[in-house]
Tab-separated table of C-alpha atoms in Angstrom:
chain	number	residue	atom	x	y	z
Y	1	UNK	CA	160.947	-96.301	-135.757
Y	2	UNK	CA	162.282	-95.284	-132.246
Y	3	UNK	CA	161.381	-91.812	-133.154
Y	4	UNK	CA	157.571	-92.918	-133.300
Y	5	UNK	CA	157.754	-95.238	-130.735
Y	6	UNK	CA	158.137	-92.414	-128.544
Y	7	UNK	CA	155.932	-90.269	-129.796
Y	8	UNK	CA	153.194	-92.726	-129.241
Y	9	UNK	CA	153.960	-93.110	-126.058
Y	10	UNK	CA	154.182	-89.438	-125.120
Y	11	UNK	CA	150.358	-89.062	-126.363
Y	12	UNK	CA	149.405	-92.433	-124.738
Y	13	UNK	CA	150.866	-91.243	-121.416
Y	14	UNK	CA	148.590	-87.601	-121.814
Y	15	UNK	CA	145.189	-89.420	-122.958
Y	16	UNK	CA	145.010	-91.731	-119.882
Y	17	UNK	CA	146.388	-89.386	-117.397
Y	18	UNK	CA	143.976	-86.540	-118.664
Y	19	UNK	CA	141.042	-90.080	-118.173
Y	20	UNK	CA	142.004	-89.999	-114.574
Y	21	UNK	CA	141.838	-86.228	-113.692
Y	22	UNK	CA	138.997	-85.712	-115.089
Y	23	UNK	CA	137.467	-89.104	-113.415
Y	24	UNK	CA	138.665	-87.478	-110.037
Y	25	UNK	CA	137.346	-83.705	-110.563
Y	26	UNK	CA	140.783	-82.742	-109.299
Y	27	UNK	CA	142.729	-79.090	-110.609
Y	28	UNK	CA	145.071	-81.039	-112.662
Y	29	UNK	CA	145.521	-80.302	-116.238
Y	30	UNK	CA	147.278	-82.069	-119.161
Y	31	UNK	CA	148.377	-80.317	-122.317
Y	32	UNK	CA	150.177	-81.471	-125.714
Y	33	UNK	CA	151.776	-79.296	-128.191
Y	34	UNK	CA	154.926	-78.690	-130.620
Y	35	UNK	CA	158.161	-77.083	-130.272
Y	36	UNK	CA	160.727	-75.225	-132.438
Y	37	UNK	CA	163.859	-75.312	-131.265
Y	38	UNK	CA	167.302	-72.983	-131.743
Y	39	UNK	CA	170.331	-74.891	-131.290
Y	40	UNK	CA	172.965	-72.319	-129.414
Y	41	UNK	CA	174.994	-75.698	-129.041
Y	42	UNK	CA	179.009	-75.891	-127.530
Y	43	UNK	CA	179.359	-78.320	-130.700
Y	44	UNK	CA	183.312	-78.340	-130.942
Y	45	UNK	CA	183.165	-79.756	-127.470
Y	46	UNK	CA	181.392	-83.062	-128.884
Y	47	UNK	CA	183.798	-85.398	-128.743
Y	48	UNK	CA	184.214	-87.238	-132.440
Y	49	UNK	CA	184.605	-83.430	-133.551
Y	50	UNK	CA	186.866	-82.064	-131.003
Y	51	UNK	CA	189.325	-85.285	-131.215
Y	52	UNK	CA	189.870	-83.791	-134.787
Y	53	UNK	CA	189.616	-79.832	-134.535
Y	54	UNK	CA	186.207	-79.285	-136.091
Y	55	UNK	CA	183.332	-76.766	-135.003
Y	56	UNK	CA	180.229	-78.122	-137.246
Y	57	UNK	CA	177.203	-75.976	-137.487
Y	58	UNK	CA	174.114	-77.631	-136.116
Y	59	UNK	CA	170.685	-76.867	-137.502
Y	60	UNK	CA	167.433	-75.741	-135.776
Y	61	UNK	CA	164.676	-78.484	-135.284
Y	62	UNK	CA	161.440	-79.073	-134.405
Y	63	UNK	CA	159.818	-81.603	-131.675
Y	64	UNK	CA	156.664	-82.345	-129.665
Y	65	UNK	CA	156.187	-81.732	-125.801
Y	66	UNK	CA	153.366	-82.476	-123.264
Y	67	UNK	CA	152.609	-82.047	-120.091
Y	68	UNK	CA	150.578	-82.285	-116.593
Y	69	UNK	CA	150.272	-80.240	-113.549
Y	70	UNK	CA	148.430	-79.395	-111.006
Y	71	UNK	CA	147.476	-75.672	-109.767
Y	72	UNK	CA	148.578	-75.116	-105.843
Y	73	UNK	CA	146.209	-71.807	-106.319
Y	74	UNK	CA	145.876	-69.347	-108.756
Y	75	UNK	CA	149.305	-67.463	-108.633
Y	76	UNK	CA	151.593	-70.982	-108.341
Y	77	UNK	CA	151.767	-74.310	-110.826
Y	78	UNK	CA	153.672	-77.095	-110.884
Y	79	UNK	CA	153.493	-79.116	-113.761
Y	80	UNK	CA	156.154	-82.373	-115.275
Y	81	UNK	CA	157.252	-81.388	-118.519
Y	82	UNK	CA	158.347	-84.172	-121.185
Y	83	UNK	CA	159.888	-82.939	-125.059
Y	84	UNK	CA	161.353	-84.424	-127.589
Y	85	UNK	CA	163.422	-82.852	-130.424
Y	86	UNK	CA	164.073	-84.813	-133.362
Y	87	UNK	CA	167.340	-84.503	-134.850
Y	88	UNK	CA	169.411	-81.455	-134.625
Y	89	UNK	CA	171.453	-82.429	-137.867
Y	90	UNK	CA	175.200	-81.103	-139.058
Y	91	UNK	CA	176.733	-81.977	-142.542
Y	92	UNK	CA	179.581	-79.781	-143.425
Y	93	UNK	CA	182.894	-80.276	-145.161
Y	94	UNK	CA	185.647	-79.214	-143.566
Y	95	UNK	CA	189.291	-78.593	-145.181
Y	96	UNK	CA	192.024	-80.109	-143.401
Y	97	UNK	CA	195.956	-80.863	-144.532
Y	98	UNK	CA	195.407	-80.338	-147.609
Y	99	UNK	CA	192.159	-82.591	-148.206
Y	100	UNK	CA	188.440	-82.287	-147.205
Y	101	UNK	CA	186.844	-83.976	-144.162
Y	102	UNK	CA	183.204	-84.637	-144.215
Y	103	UNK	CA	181.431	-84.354	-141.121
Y	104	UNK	CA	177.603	-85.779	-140.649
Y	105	UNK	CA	175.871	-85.570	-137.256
Y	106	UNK	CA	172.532	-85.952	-135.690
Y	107	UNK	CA	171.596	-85.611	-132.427
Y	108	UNK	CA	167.831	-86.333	-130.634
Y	109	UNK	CA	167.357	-84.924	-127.574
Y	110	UNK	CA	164.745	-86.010	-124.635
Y	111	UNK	CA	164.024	-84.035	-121.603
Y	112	UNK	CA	161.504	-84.512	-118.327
Y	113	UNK	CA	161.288	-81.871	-116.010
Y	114	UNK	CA	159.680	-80.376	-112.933
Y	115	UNK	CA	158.965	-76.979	-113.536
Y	116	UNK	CA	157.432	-73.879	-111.350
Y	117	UNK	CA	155.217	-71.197	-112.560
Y	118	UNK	CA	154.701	-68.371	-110.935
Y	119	UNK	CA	151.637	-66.579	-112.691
Y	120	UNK	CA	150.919	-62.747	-112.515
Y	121	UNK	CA	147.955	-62.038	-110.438
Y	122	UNK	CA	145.657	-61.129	-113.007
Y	123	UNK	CA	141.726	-61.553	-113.461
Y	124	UNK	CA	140.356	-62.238	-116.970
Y	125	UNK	CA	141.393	-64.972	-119.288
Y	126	UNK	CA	144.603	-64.228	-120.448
Y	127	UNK	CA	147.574	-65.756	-117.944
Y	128	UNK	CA	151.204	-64.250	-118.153
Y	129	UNK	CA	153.937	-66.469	-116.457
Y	130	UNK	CA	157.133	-67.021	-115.409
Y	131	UNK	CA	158.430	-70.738	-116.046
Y	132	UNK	CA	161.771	-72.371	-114.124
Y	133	UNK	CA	162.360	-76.147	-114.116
Y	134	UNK	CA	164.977	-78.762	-113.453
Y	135	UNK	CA	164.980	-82.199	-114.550
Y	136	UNK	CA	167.061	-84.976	-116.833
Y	137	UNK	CA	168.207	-85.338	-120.363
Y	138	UNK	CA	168.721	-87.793	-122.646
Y	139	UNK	CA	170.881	-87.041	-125.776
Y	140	UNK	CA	171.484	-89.903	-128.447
Y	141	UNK	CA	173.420	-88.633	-131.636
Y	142	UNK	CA	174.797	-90.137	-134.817
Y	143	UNK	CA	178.493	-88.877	-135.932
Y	144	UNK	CA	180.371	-90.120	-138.869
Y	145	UNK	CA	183.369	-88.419	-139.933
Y	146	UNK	CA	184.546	-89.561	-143.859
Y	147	UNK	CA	187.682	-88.801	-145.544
Y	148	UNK	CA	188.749	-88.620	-149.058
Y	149	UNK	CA	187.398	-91.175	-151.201
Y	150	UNK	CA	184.735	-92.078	-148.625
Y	151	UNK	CA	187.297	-93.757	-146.087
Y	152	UNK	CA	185.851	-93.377	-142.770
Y	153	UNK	CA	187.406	-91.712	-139.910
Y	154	UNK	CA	184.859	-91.910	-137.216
Y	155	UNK	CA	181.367	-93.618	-137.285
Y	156	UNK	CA	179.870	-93.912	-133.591
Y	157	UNK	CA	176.309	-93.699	-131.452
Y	158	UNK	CA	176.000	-92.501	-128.219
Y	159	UNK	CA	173.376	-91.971	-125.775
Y	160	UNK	CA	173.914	-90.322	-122.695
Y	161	UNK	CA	172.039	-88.642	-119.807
Y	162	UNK	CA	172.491	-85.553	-117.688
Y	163	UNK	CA	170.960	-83.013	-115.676
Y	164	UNK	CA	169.167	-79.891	-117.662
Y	165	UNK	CA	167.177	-76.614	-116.591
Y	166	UNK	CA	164.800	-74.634	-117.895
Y	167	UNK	CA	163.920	-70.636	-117.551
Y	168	UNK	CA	161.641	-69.227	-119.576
Y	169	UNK	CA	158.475	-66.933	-119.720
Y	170	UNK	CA	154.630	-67.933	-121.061
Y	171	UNK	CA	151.275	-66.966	-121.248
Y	172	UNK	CA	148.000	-68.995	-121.458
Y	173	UNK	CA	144.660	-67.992	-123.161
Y	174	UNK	CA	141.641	-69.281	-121.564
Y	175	UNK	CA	139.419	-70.326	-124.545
Y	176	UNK	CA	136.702	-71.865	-122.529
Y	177	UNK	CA	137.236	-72.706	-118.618
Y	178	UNK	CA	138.619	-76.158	-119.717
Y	179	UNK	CA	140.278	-75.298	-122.645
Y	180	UNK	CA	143.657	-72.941	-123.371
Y	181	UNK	CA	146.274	-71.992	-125.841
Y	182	UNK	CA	149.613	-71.963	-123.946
Y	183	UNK	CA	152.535	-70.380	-125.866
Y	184	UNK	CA	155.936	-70.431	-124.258
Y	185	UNK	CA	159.338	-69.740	-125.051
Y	186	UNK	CA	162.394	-71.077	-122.873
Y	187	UNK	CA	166.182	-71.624	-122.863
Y	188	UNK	CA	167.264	-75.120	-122.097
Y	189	UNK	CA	170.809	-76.541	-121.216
Y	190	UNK	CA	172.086	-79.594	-120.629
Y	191	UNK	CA	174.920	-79.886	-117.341
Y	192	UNK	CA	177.106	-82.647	-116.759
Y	193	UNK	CA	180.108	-83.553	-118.557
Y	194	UNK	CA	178.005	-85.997	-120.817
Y	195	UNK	CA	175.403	-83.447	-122.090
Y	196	UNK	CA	176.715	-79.918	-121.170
Y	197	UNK	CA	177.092	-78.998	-125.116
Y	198	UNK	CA	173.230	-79.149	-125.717
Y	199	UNK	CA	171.695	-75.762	-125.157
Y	200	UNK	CA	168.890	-74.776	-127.208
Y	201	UNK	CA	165.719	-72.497	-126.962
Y	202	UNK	CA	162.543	-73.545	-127.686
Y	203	UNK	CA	159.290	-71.779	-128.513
Y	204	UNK	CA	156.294	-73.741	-127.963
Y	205	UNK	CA	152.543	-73.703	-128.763
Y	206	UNK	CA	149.913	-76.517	-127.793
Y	207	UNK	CA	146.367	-76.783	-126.012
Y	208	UNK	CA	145.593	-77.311	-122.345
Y	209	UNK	CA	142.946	-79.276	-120.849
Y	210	UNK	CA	141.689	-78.621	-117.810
Y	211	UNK	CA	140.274	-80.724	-115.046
């Protein structure tokens, strides 16, 4: 239910704001799209895992992203970039003295960031860039650790928030002169001692509308 909750708002947020450029004529632009993400994650640092010697294996994910910016001229952007991942999940069993340990984690993961883009000064409708951003994140995970016979060892929720960055390169297709495809692929990580494990990179595809 909180997964929806802010999902809705995320598209909410992009209708109305892309209402009010468009009201005002200005060169903003809003765009919505979808994400796959890589985990590349310092997992045995999270701490349920490390307190007992385990390294799980997280899997990939996918999430949704949008955005709105505003172009300073045609070679510089800026833009505030929102995503959200849902779930990067880990459920291994792991031997240890002598008996198995069973390890189940999930963990979302929320990020809103400024970001730069530097285009390449090209004519024609095709737009290569350059993409760096800084911003916040918000991590809130899941972790139960059972034992034999289902006993459980560790069963906690966390959220937490940290600083993150972004670097990452891009390129926008001009469809019509209000309309583009924007494809992107960046590496994220999280920095701070609360969110410094989640590192993950992300290719993304969604439309762009224009203002």
């Amino acid at each position: 239910m909180k997964r929806i909750s802010v999902v809705a708002c995320i598209v909410a947020v992009f209708f109305l704001a892309g209402s009010a450029f468009a009201a005002e004529g200005s060169k903003m632009y809003v765009g919505v799209g979808g994400t796959f993400a890589v985990e590349y994650f310092n997992a045995d640092q999270f701490e349920a895992a490390a307190n007992r010697g385990l390294d799980p294996s997280y899997d990939n994910t996918w999430g949704i992203n949008g955005k709105f910016g505003y172009k300073i001229n045609p070679v510089v952007s800026v833009e505030m970039d929102l995503q959200y991942l849902f779930g990067f999940n880990a459920s291994q069993t792991f031997p240890r003295n002598y008996t198995q340990i069973n390890y189940d984690g999930d963990v979302d993961v929320f990020t809103a960031m400024g970001v730069a883009k530097i285009f390449a000064p090209l004519q024609g409708t095709v737009r290569p860039y350059f993409a760096a951003g800084l911003g916040l994140m918000h991590a809130s995970w899941d972790t139960t650790i059972t034992g034999p016979l289902g006993y459980t060892r560790a069963d906690e929720s966390r959220d937490e928030w940290g600083g993150c960055g972004k670097l990452g390169i891009g390129m926008d297709f001009y469809l019509t002169p209000t309309l583009s495809l924007n494809v992107e692929g960046a590496y994220t990580a999280g920095f701070g001692s609360d969110v410094d494990t989640i590192r993950y990179f992300g290719l993304s595809a969604g439309l762009g509308f224009h203002f």
